[in-house]
Short mmCIF file of C-alpha atoms in Angstrom, two decimals:
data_model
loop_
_atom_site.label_atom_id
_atom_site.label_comp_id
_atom_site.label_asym_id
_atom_site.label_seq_id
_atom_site.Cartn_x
_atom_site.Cartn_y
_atom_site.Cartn_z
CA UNK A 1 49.29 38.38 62.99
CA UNK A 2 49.53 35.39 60.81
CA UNK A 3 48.32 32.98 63.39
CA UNK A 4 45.23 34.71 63.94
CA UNK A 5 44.80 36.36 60.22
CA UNK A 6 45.47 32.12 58.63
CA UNK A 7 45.80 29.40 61.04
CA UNK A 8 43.45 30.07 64.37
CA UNK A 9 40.94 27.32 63.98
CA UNK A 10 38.79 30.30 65.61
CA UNK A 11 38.59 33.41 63.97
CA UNK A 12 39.07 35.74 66.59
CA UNK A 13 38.23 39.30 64.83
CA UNK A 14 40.13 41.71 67.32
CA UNK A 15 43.17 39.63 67.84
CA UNK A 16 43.41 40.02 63.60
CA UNK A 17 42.55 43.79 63.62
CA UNK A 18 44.99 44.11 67.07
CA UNK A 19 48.01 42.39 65.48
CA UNK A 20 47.38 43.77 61.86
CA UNK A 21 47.78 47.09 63.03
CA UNK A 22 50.82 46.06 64.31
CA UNK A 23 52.25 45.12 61.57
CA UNK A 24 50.69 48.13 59.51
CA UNK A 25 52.89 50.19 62.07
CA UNK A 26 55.98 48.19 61.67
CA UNK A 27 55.63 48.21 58.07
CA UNK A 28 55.46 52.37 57.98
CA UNK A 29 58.18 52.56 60.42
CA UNK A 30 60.31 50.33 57.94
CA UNK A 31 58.93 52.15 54.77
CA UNK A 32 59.90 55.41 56.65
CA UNK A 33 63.35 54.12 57.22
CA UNK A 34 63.83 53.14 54.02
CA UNK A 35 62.93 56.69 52.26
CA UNK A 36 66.20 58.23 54.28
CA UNK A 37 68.52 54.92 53.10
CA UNK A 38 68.69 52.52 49.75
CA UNK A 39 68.88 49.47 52.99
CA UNK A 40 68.06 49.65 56.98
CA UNK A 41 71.48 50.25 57.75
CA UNK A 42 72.42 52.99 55.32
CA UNK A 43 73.93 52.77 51.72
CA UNK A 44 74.99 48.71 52.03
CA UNK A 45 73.17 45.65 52.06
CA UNK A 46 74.27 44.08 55.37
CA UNK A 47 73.28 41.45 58.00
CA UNK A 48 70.49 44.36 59.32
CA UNK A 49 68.56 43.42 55.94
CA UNK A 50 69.13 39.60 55.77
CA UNK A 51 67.51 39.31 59.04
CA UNK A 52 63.92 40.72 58.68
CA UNK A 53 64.21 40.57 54.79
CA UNK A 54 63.11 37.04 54.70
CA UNK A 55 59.42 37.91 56.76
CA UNK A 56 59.20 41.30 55.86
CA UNK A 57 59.97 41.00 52.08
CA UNK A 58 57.79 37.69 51.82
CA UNK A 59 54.50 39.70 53.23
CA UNK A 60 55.49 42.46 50.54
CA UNK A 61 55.71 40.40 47.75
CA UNK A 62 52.36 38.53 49.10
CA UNK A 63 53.65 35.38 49.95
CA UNK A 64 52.65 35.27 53.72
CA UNK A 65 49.20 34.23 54.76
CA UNK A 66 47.38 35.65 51.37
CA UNK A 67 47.55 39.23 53.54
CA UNK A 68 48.78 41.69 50.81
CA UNK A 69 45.57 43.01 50.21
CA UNK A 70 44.21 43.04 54.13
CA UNK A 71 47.67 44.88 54.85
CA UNK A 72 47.02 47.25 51.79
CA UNK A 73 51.28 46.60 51.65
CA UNK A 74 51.55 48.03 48.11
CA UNK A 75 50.94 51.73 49.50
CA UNK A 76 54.88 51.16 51.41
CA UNK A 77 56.57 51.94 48.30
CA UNK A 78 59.97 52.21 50.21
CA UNK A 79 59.20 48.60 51.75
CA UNK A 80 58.52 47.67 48.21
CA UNK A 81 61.15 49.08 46.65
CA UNK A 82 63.77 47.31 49.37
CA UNK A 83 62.11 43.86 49.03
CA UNK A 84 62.65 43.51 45.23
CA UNK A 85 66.10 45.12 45.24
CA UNK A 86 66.90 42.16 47.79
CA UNK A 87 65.00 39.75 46.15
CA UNK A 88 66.70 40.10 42.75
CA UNK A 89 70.60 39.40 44.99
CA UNK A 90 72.18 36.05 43.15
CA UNK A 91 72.80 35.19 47.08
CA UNK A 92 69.63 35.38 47.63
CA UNK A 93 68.03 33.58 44.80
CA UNK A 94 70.07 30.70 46.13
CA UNK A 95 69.37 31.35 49.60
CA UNK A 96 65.69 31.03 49.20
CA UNK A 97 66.22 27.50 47.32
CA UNK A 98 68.00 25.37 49.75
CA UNK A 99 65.89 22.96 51.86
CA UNK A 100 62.85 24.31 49.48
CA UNK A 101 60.25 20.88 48.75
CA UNK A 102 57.34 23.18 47.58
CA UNK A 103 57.03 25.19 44.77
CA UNK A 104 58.37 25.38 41.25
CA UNK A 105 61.19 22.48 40.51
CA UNK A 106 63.59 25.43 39.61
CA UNK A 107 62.84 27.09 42.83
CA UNK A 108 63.74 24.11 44.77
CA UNK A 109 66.80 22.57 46.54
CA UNK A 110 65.76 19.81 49.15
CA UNK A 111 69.64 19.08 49.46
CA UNK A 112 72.78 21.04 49.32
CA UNK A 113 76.20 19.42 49.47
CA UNK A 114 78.27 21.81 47.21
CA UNK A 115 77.87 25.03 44.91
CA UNK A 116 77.43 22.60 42.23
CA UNK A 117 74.30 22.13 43.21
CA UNK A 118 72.48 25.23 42.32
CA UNK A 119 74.06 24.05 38.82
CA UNK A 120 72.19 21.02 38.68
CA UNK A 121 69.03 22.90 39.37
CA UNK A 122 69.36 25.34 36.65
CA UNK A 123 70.30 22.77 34.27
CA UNK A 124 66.65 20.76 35.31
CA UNK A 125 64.37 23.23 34.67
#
């Protein structure tokens, strides 16, 4: 989807409709999912969730491709719901910072050598 929805130098309109249906359906699958369980695997956050969080949640929270509003993602409330219970994680937070360049300072750590490092960062901005 992204390819054709942001970076095609053509823009091809069914391969964007095709592939954002796609994702439309994956998304309702997930949200569907997620109404029966707090995560995908149940009650606990486990390595289910830290592998499609990182695409899944970024489209949610609209930071993929400028698509939020094309996908109409805020009606999967379950998806929602998920993505900012992840997103808040400490884990996380760091996670998303290491080998960051763009973006808020704070958000960013080009180079990690040692937990100290997330120190330094907070103590910047």
């Amino acid at each position: 989807f992204g390819h054709f929805y942001a970076y095609a130098p053509v823009k091809i309109e069914y391969a964007i409709d095709r592939f954002a249906m796609e994702v439309k359906r994956q998304l309702d699958v997930l949200d569907r999912r997620l109404a029966e369980s707090r995560f995908i695997a149940g009650d606990d956050y486990t390595i289910a969730d830290m592998a499609i969080w990182p695409w899944y949640g970024a489209l949610a929270k609209g930071l993929l491709y400028e698509a939020a509003e094309f996908l109409s993602v805020h009606e999967y409330k379950n998806v929602n719901r998920w993505t900012e219970e992840i997103a808040v994680r400490p884990a996380v937070k760091r996670g998303r910072m290491v080998n960051r360049t763009w973006g808020d300072k704070s958000s960013q750590l080009p180079e990690r050598h040692d937990a100290s490092d997330f120190d330094k960062v907070a103590k910047e901005s």
